[in-house]
Structure formats: C-alpha cells, structure tokens
Short mmCIF file of C-alpha atoms in Angstrom, two decimals:
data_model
loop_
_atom_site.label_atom_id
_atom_site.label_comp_id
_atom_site.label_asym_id
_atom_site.label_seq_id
_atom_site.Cartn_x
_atom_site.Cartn_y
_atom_site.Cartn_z
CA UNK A 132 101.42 109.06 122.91
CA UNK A 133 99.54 112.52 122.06
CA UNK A 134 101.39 112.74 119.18
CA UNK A 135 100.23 109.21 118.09
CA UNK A 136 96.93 109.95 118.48
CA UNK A 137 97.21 113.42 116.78
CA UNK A 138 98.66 111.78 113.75
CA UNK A 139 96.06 108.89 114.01
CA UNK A 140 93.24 111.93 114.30
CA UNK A 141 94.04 113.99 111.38
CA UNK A 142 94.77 110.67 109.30
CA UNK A 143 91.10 109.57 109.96
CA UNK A 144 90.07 113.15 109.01
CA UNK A 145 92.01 113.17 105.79
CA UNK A 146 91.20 109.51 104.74
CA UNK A 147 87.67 110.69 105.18
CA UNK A 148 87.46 113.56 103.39
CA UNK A 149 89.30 111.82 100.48
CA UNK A 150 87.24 108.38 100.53
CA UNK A 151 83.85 110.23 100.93
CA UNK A 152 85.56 112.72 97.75
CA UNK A 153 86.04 109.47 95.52
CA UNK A 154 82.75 107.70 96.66
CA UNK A 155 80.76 110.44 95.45
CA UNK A 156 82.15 110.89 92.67
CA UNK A 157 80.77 107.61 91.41
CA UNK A 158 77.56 108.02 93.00
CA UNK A 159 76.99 111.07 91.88
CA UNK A 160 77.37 109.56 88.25
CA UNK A 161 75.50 106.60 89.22
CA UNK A 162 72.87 108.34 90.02
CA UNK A 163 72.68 110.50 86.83
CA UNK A 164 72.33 107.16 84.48
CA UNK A 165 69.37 106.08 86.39
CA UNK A 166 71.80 103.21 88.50
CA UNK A 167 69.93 102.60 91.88
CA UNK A 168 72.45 103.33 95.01
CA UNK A 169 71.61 100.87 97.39
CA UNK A 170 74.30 102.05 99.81
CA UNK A 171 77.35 105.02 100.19
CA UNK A 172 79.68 103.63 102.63
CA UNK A 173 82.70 105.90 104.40
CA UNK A 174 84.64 102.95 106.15
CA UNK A 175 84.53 98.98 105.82
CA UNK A 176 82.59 96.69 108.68
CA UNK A 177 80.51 97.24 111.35
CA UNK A 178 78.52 100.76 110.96
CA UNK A 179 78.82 102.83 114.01
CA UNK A 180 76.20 105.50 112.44
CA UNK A 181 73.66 104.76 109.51
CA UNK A 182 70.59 106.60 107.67
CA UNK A 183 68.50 106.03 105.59
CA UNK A 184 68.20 108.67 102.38
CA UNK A 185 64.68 109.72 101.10
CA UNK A 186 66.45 108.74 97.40
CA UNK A 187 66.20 105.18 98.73
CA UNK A 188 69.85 105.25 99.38
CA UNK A 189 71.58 104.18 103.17
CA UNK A 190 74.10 106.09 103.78
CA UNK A 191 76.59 104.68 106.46
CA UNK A 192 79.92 105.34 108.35
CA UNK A 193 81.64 102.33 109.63
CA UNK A 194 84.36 101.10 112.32
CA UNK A 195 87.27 100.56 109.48
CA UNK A 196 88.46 104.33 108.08
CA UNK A 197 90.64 102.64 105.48
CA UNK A 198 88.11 103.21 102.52
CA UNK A 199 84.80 103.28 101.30
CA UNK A 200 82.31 101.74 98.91
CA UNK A 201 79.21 102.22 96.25
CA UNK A 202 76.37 99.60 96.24
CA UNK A 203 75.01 99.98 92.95
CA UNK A 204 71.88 97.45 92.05
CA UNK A 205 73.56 95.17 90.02
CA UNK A 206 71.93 91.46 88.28
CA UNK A 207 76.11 89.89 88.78
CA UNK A 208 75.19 89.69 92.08
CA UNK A 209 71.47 89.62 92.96
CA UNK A 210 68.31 88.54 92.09
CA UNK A 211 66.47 91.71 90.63
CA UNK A 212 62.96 92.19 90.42
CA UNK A 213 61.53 92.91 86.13
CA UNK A 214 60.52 96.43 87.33
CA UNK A 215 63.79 97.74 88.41
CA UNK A 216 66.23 95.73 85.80
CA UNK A 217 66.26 98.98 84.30
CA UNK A 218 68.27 100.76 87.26
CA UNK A 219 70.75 97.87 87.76
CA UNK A 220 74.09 99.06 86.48
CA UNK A 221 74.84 95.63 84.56
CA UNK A 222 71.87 96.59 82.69
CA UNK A 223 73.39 100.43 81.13
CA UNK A 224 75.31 101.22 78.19
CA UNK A 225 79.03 100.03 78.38
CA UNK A 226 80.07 104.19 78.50
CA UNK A 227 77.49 104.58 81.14
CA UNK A 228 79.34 101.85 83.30
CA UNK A 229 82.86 103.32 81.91
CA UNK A 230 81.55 107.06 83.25
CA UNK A 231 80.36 105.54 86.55
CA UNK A 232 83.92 103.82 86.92
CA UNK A 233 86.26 107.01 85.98
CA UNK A 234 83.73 109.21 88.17
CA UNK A 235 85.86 108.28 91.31
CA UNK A 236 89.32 108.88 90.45
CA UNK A 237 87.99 112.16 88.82
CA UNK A 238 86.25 113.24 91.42
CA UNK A 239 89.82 113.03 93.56
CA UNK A 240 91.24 115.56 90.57
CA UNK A 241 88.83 117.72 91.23
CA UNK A 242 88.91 117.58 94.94
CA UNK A 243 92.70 118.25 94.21
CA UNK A 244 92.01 121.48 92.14
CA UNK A 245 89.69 122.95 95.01
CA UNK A 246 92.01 122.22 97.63
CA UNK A 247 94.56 124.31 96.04
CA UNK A 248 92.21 126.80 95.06
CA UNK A 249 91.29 127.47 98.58
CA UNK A 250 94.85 127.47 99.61
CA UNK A 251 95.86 129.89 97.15
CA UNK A 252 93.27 132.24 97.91
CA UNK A 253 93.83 132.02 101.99
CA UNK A 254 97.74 132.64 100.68
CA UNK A 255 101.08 130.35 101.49
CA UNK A 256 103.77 131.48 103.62
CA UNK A 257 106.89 131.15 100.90
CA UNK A 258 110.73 131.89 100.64
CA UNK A 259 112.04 133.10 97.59
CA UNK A 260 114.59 130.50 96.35
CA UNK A 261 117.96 132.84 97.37
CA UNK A 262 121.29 130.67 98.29
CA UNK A 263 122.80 130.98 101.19
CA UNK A 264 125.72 128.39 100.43
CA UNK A 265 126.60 125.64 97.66
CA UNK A 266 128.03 123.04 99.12
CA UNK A 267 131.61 122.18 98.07
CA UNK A 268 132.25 119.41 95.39
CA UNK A 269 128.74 119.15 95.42
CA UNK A 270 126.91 119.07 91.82
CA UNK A 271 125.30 122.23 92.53
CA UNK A 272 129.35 123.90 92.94
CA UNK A 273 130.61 121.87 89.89
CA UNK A 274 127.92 123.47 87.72
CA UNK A 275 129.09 127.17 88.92
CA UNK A 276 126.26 128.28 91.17
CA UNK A 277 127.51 130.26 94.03
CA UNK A 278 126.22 131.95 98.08
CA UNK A 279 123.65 134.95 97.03
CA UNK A 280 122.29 133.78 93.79
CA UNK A 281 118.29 133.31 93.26
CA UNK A 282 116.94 130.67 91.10
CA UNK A 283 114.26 132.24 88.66
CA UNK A 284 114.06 128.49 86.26
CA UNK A 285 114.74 125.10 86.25
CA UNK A 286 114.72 123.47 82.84
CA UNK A 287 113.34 126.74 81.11
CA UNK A 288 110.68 126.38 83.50
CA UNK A 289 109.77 129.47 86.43
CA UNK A 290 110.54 129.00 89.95
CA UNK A 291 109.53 131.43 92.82
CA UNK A 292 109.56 129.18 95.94
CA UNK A 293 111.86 126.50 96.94
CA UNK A 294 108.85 124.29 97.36
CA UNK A 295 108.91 124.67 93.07
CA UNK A 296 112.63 124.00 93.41
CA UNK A 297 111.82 121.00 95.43
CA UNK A 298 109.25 119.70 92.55
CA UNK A 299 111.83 120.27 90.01
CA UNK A 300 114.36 118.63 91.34
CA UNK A 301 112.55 115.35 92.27
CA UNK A 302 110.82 114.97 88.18
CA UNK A 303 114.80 114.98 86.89
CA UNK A 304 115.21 112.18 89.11
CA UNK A 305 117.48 109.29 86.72
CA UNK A 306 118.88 112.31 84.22
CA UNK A 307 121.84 113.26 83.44
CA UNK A 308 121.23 116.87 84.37
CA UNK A 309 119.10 119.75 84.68
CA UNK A 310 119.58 123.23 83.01
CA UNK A 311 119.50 125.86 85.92
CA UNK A 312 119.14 129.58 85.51
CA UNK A 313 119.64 132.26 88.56
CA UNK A 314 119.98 135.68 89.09
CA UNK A 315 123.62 137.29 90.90
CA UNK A 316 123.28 140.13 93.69
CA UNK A 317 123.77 142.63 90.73
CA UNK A 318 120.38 141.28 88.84
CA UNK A 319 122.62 139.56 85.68
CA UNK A 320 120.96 135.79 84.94
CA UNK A 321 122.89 133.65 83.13
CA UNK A 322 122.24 129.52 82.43
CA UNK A 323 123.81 126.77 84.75
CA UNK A 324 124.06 122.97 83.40
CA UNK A 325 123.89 121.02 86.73
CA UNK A 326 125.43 117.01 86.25
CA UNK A 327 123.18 114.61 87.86
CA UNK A 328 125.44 111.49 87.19
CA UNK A 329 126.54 111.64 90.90
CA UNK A 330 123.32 113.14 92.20
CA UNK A 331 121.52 110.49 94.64
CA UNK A 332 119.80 110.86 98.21
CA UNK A 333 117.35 108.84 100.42
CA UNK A 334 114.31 110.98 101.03
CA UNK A 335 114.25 109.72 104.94
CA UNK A 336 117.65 111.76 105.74
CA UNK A 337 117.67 114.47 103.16
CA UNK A 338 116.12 116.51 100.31
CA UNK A 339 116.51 116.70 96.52
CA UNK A 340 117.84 120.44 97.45
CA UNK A 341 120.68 119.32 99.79
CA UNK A 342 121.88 116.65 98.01
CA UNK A 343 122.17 118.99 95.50
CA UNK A 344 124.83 120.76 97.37
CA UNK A 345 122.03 123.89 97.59
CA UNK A 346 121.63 125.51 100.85
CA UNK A 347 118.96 127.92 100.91
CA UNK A 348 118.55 130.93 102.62
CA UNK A 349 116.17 130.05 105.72
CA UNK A 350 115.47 129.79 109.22
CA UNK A 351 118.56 130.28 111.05
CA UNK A 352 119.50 127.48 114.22
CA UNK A 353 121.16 129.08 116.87
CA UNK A 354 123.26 126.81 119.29
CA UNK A 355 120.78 128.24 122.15
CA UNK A 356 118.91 124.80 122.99
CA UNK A 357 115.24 125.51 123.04
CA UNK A 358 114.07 121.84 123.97
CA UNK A 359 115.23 118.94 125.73
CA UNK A 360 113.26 115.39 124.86
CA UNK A 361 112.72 114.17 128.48
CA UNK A 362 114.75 110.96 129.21
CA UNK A 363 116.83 111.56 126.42
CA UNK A 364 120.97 111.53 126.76
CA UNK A 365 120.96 115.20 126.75
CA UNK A 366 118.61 115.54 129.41
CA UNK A 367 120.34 112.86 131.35
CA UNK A 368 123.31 114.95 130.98
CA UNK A 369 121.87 117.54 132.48
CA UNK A 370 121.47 120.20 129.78
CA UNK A 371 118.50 122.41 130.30
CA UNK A 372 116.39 124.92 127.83
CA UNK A 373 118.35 128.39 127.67
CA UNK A 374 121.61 126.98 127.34
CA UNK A 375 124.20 127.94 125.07
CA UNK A 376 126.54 125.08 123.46
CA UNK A 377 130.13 126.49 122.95
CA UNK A 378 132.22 123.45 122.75
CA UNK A 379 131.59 119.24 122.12
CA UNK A 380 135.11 117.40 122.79
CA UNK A 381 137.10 120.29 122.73
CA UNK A 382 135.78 121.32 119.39
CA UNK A 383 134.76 124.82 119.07
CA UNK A 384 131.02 124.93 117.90
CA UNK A 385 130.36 127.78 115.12
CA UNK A 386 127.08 126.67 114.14
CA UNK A 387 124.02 123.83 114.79
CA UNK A 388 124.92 121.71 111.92
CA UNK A 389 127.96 121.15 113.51
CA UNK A 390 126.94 119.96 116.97
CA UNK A 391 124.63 117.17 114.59
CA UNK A 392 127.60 116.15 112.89
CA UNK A 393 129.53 115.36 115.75
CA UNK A 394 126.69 113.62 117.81
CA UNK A 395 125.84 111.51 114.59
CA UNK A 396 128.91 110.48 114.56
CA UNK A 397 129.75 109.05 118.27
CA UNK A 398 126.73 106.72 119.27
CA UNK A 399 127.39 105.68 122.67
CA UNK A 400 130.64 107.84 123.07
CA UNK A 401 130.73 109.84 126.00
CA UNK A 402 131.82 113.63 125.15
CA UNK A 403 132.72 116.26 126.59
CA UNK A 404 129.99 119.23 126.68
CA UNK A 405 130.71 123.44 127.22
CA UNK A 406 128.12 125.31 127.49
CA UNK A 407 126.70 128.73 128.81
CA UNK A 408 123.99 128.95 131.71
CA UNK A 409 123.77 132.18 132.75
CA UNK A 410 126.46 133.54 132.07
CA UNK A 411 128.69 130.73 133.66
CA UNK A 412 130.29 128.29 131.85
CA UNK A 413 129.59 124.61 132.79
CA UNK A 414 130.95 121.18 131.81
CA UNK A 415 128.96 118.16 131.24
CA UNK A 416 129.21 114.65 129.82
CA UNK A 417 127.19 113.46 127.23
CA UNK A 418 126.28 110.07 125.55
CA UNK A 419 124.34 110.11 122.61
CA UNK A 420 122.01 107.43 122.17
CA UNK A 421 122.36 104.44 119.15
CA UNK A 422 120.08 104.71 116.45
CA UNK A 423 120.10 102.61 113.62
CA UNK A 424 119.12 104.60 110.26
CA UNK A 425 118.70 102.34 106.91
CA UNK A 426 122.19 102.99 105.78
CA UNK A 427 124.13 103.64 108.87
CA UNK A 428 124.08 103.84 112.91
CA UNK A 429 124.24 107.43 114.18
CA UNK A 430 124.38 109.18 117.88
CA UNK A 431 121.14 110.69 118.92
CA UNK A 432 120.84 113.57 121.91
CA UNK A 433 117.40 114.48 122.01
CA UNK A 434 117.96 118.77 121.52
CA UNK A 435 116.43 121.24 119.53
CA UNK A 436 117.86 124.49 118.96
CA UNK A 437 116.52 127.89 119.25
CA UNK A 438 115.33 129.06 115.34
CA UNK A 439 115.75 132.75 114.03
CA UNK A 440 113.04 133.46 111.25
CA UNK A 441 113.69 134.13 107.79
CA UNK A 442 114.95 137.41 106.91
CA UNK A 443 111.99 139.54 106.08
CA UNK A 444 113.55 140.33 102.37
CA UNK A 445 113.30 136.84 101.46
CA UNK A 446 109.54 136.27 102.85
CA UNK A 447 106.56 137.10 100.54
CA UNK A 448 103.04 135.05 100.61
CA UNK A 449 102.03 133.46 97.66
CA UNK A 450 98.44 134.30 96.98
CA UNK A 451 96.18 135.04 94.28
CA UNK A 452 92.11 136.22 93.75
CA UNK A 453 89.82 133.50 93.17
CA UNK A 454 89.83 133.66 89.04
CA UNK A 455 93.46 133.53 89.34
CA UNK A 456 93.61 130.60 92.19
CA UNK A 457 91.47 128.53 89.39
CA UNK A 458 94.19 128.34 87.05
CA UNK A 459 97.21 128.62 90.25
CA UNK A 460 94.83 125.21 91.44
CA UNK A 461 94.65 123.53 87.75
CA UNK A 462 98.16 123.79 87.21
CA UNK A 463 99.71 122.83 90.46
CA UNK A 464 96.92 119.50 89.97
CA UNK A 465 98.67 119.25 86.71
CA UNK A 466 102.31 119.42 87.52
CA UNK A 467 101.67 117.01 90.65
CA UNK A 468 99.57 114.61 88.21
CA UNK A 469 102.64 114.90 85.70
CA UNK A 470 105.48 114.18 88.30
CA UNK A 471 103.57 111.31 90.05
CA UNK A 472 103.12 109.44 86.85
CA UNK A 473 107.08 110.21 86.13
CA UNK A 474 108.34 108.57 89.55
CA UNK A 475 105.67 105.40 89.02
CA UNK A 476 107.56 104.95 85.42
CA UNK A 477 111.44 105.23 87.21
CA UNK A 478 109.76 102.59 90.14
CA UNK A 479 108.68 100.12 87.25
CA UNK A 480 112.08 100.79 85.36
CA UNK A 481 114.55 100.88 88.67
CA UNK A 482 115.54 104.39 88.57
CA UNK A 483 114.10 105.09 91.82
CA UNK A 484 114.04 102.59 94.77
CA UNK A 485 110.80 100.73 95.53
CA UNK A 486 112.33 102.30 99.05
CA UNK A 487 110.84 105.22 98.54
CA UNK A 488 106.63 103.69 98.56
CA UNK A 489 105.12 104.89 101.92
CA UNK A 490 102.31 103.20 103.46
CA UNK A 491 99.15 104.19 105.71
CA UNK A 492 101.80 104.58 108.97
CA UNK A 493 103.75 107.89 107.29
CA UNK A 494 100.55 108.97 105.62
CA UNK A 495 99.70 109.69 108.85
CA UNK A 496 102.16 111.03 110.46
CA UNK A 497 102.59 113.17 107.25
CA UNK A 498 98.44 114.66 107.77
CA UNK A 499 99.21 114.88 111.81
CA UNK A 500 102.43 117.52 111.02
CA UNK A 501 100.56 118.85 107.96
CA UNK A 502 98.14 119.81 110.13
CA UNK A 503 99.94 120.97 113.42
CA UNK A 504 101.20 123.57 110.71
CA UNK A 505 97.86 125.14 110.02
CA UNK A 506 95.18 124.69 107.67
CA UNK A 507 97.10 126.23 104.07
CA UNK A 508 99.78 123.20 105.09
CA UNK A 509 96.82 120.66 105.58
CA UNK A 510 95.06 121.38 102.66
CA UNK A 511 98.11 121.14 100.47
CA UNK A 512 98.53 117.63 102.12
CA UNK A 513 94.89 116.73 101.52
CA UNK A 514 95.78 117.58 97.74
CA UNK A 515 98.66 115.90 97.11
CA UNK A 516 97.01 112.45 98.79
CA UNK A 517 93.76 112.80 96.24
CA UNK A 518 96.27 113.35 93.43
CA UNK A 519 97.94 110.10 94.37
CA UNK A 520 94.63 108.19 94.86
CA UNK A 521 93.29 109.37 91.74
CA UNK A 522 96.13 108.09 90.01
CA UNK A 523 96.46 104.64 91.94
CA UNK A 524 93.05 104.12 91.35
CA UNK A 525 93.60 104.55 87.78
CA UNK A 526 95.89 101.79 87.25
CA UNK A 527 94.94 98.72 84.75
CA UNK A 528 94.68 96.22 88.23
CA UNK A 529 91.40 94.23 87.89
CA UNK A 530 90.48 95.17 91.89
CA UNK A 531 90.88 99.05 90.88
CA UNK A 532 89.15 100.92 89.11
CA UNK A 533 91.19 101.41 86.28
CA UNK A 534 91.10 97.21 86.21
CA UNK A 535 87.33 97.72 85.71
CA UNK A 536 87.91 100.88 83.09
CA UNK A 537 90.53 98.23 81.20
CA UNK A 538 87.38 95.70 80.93
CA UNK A 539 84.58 97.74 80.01
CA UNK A 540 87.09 99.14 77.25
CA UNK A 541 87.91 96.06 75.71
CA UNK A 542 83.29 95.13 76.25
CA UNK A 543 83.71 98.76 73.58
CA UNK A 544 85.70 97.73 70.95
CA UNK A 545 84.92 94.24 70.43
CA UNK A 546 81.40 94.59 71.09
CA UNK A 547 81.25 91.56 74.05
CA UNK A 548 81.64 91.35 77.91
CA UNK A 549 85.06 90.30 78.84
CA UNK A 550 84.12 86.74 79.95
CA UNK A 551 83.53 86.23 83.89
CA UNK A 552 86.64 83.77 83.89
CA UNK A 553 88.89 85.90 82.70
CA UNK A 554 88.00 88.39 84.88
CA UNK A 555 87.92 86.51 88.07
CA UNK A 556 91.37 85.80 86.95
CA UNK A 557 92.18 89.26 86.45
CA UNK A 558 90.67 89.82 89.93
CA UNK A 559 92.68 87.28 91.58
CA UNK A 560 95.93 88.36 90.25
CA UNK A 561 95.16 92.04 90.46
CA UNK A 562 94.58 91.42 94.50
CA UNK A 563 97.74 89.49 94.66
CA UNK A 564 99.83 92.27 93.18
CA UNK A 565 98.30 95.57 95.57
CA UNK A 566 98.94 93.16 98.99
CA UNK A 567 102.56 92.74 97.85
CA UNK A 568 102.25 96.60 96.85
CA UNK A 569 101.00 97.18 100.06
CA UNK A 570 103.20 95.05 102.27
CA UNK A 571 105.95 96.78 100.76
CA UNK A 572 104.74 100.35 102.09
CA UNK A 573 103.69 98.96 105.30
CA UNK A 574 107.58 97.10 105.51
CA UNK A 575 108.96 100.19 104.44
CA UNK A 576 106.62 102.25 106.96
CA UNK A 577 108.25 100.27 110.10
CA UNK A 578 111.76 100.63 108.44
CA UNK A 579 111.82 104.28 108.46
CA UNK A 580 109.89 104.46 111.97
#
C-alpha cells in the first residue's frame, strides 16, 4: 500500500510539474500578443485552491491532476464586450494564434533541455559499457563480440554508458542490423555487423541489451538472500534474510540467475531447498507461486538476493560544467525527440507492437521508482515524459494541439478559417481516436500489472 501511494505521490508531482510546464508555455505567449488569460488551470474540476492574479488572470489548482488548461478571451465562445475584442484570441493574426498553439508543446522541449541540464551538472552515476558475457547463439555471439570487450559506437555513433547502448539499440528496432564497434582487453577496435533478423523481446521481461545476447559488466547477485516478501512461498518455506542457497532439487546453484530459472519454471511444484544458516546446512520445501506473464505462466518465490557493486574500474560519473551541460541537455532532447518519433512511425507501420503503449498506471509507477532512486534519476524521468508530451501534443488530432496547429495552417495558406463544421468534425473524430489510444494504454497498463 505505501508503495501505491509513493508511486501515486511522485506521479501527481511529475504530472504537475509537466502540465503547469506546457500551460505556461501558452500563456506566456498569450500574454505577449495582447490575448486576455481569463484563467491558468493545473488540474480539471472542482478547485481545491484558487487566486486571483493582479494581471486579471485566476490562477487555480483543481481535484483532477490529469492535466491542465488556458482560458484565453475568445468571441467562439462568449459574448465580448467592443472594448476588449481586441484581446480575444479569435480576434489576432492567424501566426499569433499558430505561436500561442506551438507555445505548449515547446515549452515541454524546453522543460526537457533544463531537466537534463541540471542533471548533467549534479552528475549521473554510469557504467562504462564493458561485457561481461555474450550469450551463446545469441545475435550479439553470431556477430563475433566476445566476454571483456567495451563498446565505444553503435552505427558510427559514440557510446560511453550502457544507458546510450540501451538508446541505440531500441531506434534499430525493425532493421536488419546494426554496425557495432568495441574495443578488446589489449585496446585494438575493430567493426562488428550484428543481424537483427532474429532479434525480438517484450520490454515487460527483458531489455534491448539482453535480448541481444549482451551481458554487461554490473552489479553482481550473490545467492545470499537479502529479502524475503512477507507471505510469499519463500517465506512460507521458511527461508530467512542471511541465508545462503546452495542447492534447488538437487541442482547445484553457481549463480542467482540460476535459482530464477528454475523457480520460473515450476509454478506450484514443490522443490527441494539447501541452504546455509549459520554455518549449518538446512533443508526446506518450497512452492513457488503461479503467475501468469503475457506470454507464459512462471513460478514466483518472493526473494531478493544480496547485490555486490560494480567494480570500481568500470564506475565513472558522467558530468559536465554548465556551458557544456547546455549542449550535453540539447542533444540528449534531440536524440530522445528523434527516437520517439522513430518508434511512433514502426507503431503506425507494425514493426513494433501497439503492446508496448503505457498508460497513466506505469507512468506512475515509473516517477515513484524514478524517484526512490534520487533526484539525477527523477529528473531524467521528468525529461523523458515532457519529451513524449511535447510530441503527443504535436500530433495532427483536432483535440491536440497539433489538430489546432493543422487548422490555423491550412486558415495561412488559403487565406480563410477552416469552416466550424469541418472542424467540429475533426473534433469529434480526433476525440474518438485518443480514447481508443488511451484505452489501449490503460488495457495494456492492467495487463502488465
């Protein structure tokens, strides 16, 4: 329940910060062409706090935190007296309205840029993209990359964290592969060309990297168990924190990956459990738990094992002053911008599943870990959502405002308001298409929970 509320807590926070981000954005343009602001809104429904501006604007947050609105003075929809016609936003230039409408989804890009900015200059905890294993018959072993390398490029261009991997990998998403270059132990780089053919995964059981067949160099899992979910099956076994697992059905246990293996693979199997307590050995049963994934049921136990940092030669932070954060900020806003508008083209054209859309549900447990982790982690979060709204906002739907940006365009080339029936059309349809874009997240938000 704590954790609920954590994730509902920080969602609230970041849907704030982003809503009140976009909102001004348009205001703040509004205001500049002389449009009267009649109210700036965080949050649909009943206001639970409200003020009155000495610019004549009321500012109010309300009960809903799913959004946020502008009330511009507009003739469309009220009666305006002759001495303020001229602050009505129906009543300004066509660009004027087109600068008011972009304003928002700008205003997120920016947001975006200063969000990274600030995390660059606090600095990132990073791990220098160093292989520990390639998995076998995996495409990352049929293209020659071996245990020990580092991987300096991808596709000519540089890499120096596996989060940059991670990036990398997801924009060749649909290819038929990806030119790789890494660095052996003795410091000789040569050029990799990785086949993608076979290359597929479902982001809610693995990563681009490990379907790959790339295991990076990282934290290493002990099989010391450092937490047992209460009332779970390895609780109700009896297995305590401090333990040491040494055997599962008369398998010898080398490592943690194996003791998930085995328990994915025997829902509601009892097994036999070794393990150390103290120096003595003791036996116990276990039955893992049925849980039903998308794809397949698996055995659940409810451990965690105790984690060994990263070596300290593969830890650096990745920071820079505040001129160079500018540019560090602009071009991670760029490369984000790029990639989401490649994975909306492969979600129009089928190459990636309309599986992957999340909804408000793992937004928010994505802000409530993101910020558990620490503000750098949180702020990175923060970014990535503004990128994403900017962008969705941008879209040629009638009820966005790229919808609006797509009207006021055609108003500047032919010289003529797009007429109202057309547009309440446009509306109509435009709603119909986000709730089905919407119900879709939400369906695929309960799915994965």
């Amino acid at each position: 329940m704590t954790g609920v509320l954590w994730n509902l807590g920080a969602f609230i926070v970041a849907l704030g910060i982003l809503v009140a981000v976009h909102e001004f954005g348009h205001f703040w343009v509004a205001r500049r062409n002389g449009v009267k602001v009649e109210r700036f809104s965080i949050g649909f429904g009943k206001p639970i706090w409200r003020r009155m501006g000495k610019d004549g604007t009321e500012y109010v947050v309300a009960m809903i935190p799913l959004g946020g609105y502008v009330k511009m003075l507009d003739g469309r929809v009220d009666e305006i007296p002759p001495e303020q016609r001229h602050q009505a936003f129906d009543s300004k230039s066509v660009w004027a309205r087109m600068a008011i409408v972009v304003a928002g989804p700008m205003a997120n890009f920016l947001f975006a840029v200063f969000a990274f900015w600030l995390m660059f200059m606090i600095g990132v905890p990073a791990v220098k993209p160093v292989l520990n294993e390639v998995t076998p018959g995996s495409p990352a072993a049929q293209g020659g990359l071996a245990p020990g390398m580092e991987i300096v490029a991808i596709d000519g261009k540089r890499v120096r964290t596996w989060e940059d991997v991670n990036f990398a990998l997801i924009g060749r998403l649909g290819e038929s592969q990806t030119r790789f270059e890494a660095e052996d132990g003795y410091g000789q780089r040569r050029e990799y060309r990785i086949p993608l053919e076979q290359w597929q995964f479902n982001p809610d059981e693995t990563s681009p990297i490990a379907a790959l067949g790339l295991v990076p160099v990282g934290p290493e899992l002990t099989l010391t168990v450092a937490e047992v979910v209460s009332g779970g099956p390895a609780a109700l076994a009896g297995v305590q924190p401090g333990d040491t697992l040494q055997a599962l059905d008369g398998e010898p246990l080398a490592h943690w990956n194996q003791v998930v293996e085995l328990i994915q693979a025997a829902p509601e199997q009892p097994m036999e459990l070794l393990l150390n307590r103290e120096g003595q050995t003791v036996g116990l049963t276990l039955t893992p738990e049925r849980r039903e994934s998308r794809e397949r049921v698996i055995g659940y136990a409810g451990l965690a094992p105790e984690v060994l940092p990263v070596a300290e030669q593969y830890r650096f932070e990745l920071s820079y002053g505040p001129v160079a954060a500018i540019g560090a900020g602009l071009q991670r806003t760029w490369e984000l911008t790029v990639l989401t508008f490649k994975m909306i083209g492969k979600l129009l054209t089928g190459i990636v599943s309309v599986d992957n859309l999340s909804g408000p549900i793992s937004i928010a447990k994505g802000a409530g870990v993101s910020a558990e982790f620490g503000l750098v982690y949180f702020l990175a979060f923060l970014a990535l959502v503004s990128v994403n709204l900017g962008i969705i906002n941008l879209l040629p739907l009638p009820v966005l405002d790229g919808g609006h940006l797509l009207f006021y365009l055609v108003e500047a080339v032919t010289g003529r308001p797009v007429p109202e029936k057309i547009q309440e059309i446009g509306f109509k349809i435009g709603a119909a298409l986000l709730l089905m874009l919407m119900g879709l997240a939400l369906f695929n938000d309960f799915a994965r929970l």
